[in-house]
Short mmCIF file of C-alpha atoms in Angstrom, two decimals:
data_model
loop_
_atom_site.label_atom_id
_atom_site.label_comp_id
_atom_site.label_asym_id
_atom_site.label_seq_id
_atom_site.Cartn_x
_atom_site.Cartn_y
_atom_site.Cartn_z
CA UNK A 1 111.09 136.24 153.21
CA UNK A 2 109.50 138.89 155.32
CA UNK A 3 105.96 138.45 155.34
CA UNK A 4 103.19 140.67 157.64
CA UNK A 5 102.55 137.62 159.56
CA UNK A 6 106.57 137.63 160.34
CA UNK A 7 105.74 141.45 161.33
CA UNK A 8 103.15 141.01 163.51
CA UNK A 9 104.77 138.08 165.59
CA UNK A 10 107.44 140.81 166.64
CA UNK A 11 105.72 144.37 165.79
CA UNK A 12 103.39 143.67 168.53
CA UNK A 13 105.67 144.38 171.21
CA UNK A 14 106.59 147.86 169.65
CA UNK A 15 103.45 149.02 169.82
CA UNK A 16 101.89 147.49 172.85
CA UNK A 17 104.59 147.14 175.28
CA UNK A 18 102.01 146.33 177.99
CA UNK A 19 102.32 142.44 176.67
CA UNK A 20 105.75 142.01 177.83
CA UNK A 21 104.98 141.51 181.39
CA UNK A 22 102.25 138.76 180.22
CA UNK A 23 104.87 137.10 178.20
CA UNK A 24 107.72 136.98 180.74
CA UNK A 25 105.16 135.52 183.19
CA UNK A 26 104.24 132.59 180.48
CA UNK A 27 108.39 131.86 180.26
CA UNK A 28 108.90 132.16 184.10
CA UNK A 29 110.82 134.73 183.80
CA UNK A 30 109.82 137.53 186.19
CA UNK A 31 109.50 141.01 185.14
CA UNK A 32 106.86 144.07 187.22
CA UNK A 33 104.02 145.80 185.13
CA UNK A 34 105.71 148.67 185.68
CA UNK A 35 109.06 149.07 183.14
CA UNK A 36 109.61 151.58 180.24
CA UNK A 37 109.88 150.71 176.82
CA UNK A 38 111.76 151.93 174.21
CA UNK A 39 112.54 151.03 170.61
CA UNK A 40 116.92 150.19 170.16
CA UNK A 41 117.85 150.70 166.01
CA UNK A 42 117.17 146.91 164.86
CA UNK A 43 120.75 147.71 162.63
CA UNK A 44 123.68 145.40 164.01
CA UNK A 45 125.45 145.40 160.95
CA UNK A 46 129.30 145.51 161.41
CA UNK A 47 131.01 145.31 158.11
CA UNK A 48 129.21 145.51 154.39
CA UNK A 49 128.20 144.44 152.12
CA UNK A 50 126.90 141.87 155.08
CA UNK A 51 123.83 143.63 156.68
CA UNK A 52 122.66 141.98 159.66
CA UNK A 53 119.46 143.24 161.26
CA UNK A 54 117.14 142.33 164.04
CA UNK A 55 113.77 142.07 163.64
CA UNK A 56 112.59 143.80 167.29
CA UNK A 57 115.05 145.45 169.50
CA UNK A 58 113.44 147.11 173.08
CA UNK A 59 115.37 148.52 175.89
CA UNK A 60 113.30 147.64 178.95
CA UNK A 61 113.85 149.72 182.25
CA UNK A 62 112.07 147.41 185.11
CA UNK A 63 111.46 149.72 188.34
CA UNK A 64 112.93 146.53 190.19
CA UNK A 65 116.26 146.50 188.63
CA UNK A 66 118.83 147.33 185.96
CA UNK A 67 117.97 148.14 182.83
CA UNK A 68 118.21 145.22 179.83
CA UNK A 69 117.69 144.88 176.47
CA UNK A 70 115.38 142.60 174.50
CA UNK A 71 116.00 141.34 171.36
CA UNK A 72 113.06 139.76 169.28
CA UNK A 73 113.22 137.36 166.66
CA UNK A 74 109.91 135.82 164.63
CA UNK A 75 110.63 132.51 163.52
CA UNK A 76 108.10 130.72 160.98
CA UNK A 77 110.20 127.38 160.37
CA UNK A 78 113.83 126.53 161.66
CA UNK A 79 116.22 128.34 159.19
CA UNK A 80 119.98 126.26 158.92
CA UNK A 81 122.70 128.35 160.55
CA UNK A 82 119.87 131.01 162.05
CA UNK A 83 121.39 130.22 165.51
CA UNK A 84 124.67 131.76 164.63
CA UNK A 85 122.86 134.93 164.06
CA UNK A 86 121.29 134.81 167.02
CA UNK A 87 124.98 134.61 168.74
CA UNK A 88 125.95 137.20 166.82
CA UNK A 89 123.08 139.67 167.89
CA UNK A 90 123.69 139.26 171.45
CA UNK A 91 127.18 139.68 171.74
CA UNK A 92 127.04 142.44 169.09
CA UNK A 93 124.38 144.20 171.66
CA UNK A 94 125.81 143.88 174.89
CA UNK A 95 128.93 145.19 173.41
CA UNK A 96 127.82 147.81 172.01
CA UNK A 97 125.11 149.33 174.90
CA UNK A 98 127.34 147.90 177.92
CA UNK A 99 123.39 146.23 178.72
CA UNK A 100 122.61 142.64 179.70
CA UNK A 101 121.01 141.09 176.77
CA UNK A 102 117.71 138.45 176.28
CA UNK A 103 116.75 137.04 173.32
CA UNK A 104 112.98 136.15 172.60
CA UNK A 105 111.95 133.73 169.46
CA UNK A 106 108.22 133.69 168.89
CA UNK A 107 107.46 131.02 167.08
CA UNK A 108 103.89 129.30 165.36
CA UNK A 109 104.71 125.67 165.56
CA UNK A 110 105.98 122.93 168.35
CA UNK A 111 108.45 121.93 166.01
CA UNK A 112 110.11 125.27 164.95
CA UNK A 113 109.72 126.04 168.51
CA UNK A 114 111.74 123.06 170.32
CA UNK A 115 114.65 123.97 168.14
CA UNK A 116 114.98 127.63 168.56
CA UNK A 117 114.50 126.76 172.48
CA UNK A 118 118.69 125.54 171.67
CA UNK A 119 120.85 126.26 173.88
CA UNK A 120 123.36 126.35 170.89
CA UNK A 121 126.93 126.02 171.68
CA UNK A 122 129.53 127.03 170.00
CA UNK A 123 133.41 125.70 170.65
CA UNK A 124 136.24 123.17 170.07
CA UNK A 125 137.83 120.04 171.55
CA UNK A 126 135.06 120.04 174.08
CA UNK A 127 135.00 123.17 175.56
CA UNK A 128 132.28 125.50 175.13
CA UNK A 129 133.18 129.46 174.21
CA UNK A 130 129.66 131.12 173.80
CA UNK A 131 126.33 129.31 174.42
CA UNK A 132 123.09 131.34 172.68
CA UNK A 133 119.90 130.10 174.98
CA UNK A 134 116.95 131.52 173.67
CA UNK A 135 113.40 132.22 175.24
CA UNK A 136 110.74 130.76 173.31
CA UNK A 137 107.11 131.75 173.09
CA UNK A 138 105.16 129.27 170.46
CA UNK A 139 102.19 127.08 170.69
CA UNK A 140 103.49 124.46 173.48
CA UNK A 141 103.34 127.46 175.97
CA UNK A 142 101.40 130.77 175.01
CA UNK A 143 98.07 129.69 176.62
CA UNK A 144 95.01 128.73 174.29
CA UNK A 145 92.31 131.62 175.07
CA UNK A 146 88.75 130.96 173.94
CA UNK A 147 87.14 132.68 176.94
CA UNK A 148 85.51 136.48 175.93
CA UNK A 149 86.20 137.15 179.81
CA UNK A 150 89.42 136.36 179.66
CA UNK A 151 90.49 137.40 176.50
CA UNK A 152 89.20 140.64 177.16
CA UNK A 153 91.79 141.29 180.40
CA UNK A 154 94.54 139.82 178.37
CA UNK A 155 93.82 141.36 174.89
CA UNK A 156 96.94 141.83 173.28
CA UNK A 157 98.62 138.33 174.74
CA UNK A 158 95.57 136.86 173.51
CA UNK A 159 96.18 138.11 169.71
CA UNK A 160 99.49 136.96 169.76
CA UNK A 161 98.50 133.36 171.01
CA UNK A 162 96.17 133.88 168.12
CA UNK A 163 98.93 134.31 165.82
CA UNK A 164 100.76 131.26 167.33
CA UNK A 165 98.46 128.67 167.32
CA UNK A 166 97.33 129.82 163.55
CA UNK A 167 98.02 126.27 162.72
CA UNK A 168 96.37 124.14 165.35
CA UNK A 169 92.95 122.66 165.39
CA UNK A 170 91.93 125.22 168.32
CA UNK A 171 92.83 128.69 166.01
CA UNK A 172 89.24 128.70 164.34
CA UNK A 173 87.41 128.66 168.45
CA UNK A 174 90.26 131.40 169.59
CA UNK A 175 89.21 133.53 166.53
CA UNK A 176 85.37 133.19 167.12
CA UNK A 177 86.10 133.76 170.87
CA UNK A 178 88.73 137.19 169.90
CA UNK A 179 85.92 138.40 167.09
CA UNK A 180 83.33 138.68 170.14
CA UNK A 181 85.90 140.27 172.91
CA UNK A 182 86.79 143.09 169.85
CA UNK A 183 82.83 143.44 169.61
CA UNK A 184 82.09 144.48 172.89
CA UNK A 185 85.68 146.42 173.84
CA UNK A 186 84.01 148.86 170.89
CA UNK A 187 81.52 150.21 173.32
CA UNK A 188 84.75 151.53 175.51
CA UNK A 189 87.72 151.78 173.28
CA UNK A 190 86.88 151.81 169.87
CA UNK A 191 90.47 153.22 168.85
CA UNK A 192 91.97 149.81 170.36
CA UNK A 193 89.03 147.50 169.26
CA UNK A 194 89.86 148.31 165.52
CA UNK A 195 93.57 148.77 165.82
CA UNK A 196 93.64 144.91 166.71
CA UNK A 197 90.49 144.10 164.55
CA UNK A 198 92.84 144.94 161.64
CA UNK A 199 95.79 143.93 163.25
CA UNK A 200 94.57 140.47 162.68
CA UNK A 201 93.34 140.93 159.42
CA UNK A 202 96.37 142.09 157.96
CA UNK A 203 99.41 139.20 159.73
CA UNK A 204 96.86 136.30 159.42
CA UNK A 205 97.00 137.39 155.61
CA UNK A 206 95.83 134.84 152.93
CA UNK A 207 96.46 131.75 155.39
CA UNK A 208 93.53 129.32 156.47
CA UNK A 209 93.16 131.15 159.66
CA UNK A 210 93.24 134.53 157.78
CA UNK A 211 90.39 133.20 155.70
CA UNK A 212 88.55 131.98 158.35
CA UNK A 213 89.30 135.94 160.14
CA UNK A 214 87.09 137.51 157.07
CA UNK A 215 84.48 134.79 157.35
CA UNK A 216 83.73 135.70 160.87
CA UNK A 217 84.02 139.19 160.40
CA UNK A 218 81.42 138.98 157.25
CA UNK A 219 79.41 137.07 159.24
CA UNK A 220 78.13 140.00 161.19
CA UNK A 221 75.45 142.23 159.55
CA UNK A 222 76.48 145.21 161.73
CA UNK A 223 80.22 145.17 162.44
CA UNK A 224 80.39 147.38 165.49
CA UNK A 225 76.37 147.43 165.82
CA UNK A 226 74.84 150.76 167.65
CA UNK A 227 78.10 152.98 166.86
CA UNK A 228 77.33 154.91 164.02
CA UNK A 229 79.74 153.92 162.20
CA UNK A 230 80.76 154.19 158.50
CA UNK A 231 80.18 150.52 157.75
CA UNK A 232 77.06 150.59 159.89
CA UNK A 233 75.26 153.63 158.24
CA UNK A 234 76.30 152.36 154.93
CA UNK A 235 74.83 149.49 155.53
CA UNK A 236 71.38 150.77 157.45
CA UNK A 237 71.20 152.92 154.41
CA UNK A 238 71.23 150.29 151.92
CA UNK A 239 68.84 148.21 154.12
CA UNK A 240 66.78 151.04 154.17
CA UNK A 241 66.92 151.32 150.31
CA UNK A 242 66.65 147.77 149.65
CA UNK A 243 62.98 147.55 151.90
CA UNK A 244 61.87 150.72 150.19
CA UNK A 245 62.54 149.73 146.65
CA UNK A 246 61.16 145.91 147.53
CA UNK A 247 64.83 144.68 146.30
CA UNK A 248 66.79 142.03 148.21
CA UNK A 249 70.00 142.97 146.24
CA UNK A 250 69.75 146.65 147.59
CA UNK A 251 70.35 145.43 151.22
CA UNK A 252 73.03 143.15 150.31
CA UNK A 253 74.79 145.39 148.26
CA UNK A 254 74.01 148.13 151.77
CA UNK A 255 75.59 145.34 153.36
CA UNK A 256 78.85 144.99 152.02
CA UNK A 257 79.37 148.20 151.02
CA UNK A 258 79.32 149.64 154.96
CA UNK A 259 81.75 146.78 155.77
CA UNK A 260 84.20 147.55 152.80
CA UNK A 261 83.70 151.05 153.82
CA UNK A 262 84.50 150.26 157.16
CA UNK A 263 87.52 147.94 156.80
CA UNK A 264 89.66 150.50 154.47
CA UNK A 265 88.62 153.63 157.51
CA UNK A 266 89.77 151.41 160.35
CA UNK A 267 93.44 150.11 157.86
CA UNK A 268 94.22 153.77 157.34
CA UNK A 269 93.91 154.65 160.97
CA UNK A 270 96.52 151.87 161.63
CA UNK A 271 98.89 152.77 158.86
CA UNK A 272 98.75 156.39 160.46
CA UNK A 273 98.95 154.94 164.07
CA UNK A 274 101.78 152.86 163.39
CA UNK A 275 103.53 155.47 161.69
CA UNK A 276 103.32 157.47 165.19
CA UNK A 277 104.21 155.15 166.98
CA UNK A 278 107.29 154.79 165.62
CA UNK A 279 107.96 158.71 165.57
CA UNK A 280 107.61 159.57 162.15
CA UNK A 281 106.17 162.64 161.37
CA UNK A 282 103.17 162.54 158.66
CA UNK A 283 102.13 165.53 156.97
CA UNK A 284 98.38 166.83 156.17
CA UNK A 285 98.84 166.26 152.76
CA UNK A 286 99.98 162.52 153.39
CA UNK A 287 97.24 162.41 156.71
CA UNK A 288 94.95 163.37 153.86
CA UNK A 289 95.96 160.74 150.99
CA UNK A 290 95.94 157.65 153.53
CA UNK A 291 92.54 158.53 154.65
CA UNK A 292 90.99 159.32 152.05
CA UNK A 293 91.88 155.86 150.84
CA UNK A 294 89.57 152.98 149.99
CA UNK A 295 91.57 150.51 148.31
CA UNK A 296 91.74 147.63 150.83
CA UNK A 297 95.24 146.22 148.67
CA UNK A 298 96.91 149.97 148.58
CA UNK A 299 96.17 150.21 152.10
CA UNK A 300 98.03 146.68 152.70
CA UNK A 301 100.98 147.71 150.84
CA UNK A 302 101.24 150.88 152.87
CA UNK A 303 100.75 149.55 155.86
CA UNK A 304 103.61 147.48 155.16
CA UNK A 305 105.82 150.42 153.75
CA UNK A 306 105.03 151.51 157.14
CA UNK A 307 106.41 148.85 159.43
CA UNK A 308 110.08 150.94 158.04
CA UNK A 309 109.37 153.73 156.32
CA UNK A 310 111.58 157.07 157.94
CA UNK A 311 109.32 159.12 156.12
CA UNK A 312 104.97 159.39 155.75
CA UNK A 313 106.22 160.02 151.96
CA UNK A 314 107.83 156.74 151.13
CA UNK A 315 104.40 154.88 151.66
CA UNK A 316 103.77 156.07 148.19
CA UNK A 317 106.92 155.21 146.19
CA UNK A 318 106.35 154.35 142.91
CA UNK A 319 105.38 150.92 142.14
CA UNK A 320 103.29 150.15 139.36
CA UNK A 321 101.79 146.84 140.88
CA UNK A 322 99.88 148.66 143.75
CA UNK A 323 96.28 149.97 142.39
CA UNK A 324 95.57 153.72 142.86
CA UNK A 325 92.67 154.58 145.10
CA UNK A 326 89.06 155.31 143.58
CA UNK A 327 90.07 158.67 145.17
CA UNK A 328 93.23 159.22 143.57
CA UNK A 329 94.88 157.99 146.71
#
């Protein structure tokens, strides 16, 4: 089942290329800073009504060497007869862009990880036709960051160790340690402070470590304090209110508002910038609708229409299970 968490652990990569190099450094696998990156059609289906897809496919042009293709699987638990995919992907890709072919598994557990490191062979009588050896990035080797320093120079590595070690007793430290790094990158990036600010929210999900994301977040009376921001002057409003009127519940009620406020502004602006990033063009009508939006669970559901949605439109297909805005969105 394709969750967001599944998503994330390969979206990433789309949509900030600049962790490959990172990545390929943690495998030993050597690849320069500087490379272009573009998306390959995930589609390797050969004959229906079996559809075969990919879940990240990048063509990656190093400026040391020939051009290759990377193909990017998220794997959440070891899935019987998965490797034969995997087989199947490569051979399907080199054969069909004449391009040397790597295969990356991300995975968020030692165990899932140490099988989809294979190899996996397949053959007869002893001899071996094809052999599938995948790269692996999972807990054992995507580093543990709970530095702000460091974390800040290595931001989007850092989120998907994050995602990886979800599970293990350090994820609750690396999320404290990522909250604070997002905090002060505000002051000089805002639009990639809240890009991965919701990036977490939304593929940790409803797991422990997603819980423990909103906790921390909450946590913080001002969410990007000394910005001006939506969730801020909510919030100093209601404060404001709450001391004026001698009522506790005012502030509170300030308080969350700001941050709900806040939270459904920055999820649009990632539905949108995903939706660029993958070259789809979005209207001013459906610019309008998605920001205009402050239904945190509509905005969920479109930002996952938007992961593979070919049009801005089909975010709002008809489905009677996701609320409609307060705004009619």
């Amino acid at each position: 089942m394709v969750t967001s968490a599944h998503e994330g652990m390969h979206r990433i990569f789309q949509e900030r290329p600049e962790i490959l190099t990172p990545v390929f450094t943690v495998l030993g696998v050597p690849l320069p800073a500087k490379a272009t990156v573009d998306a390959v059609t995930t589609d390797v289906t050969e004959t229906r009504p079996l559809e075969r897809r990919v879940d990240t496919v990048l063509r990656i042009g190093p400026s040391d060497g020939e051009d290759f293709l990377l193909a990017i699987e998220a794997q959440s638990t070891r899935v019987p007869g998965k490797e034969a995919s995997w087989a199947y992907y490569v051979a399907y890709l080199q054969a069909k862009y004449r391009l040397p072919v790597l295969l990356l598994v991300v995975c968020q557990d030692a165990a899932t990880a140490k099988w989809a490191s294979g190899p996996f062979d397949c053959g007869a009588r002893g001899w071996t036709a094809l052999r599938t050896y995948p790269m692996v990035a999972g807990p054992d080797n995507l580093p543990v960051f709970t530095d702000v320093r460091t974390i800040a120079k290595n931001l989007a590595l850092a989120v998907l160790s994050a995602l990886a070690h979800a599970r293990s007793p350090e994820g609750g430290a690396i999320l404290e340690a990522i909250h604070t790094a997002l905090q002060e990158l505000q002051d000089t990036d805002p639009e990639t402070a809240g890009y991965f600010t919701d990036f977490m929210e939304i593929n940790l999900g409803d797991t422990p470590a997603g819980q423990k994301w909103k906790e921390i977040m909450s946590s913080f009376v001002s969410y990007f304090p000394g910005r001006g921001t939506v969730r801020e002057t909510a919030y100093l409003e209601g404060k404001a209110q709450g001391i004026a009127e001698g009522r506790e519940e005012g502030r509170e009620e300030g308080r969350e508002e700001g941050i709900a406020e806040g939270r459904a502004e920055d999820r649009a602006s990632l539905v949108l910038r995903v939706l660029e990033k993958r070259g789809v063009s979005v209207s001013a009508e459906a610019r309008e609708r998605v920001t205009s939006c402050t239904d945190l669970d509509t905005l969920a559901v479109w930002f996952d229409r938007s992961l593979s949605a070919t049009a801005a439109e089909e975010l709002f297909g008809d489905d009677a299970n996701v609320p409609a805005s307060p705004e009619g969105s």
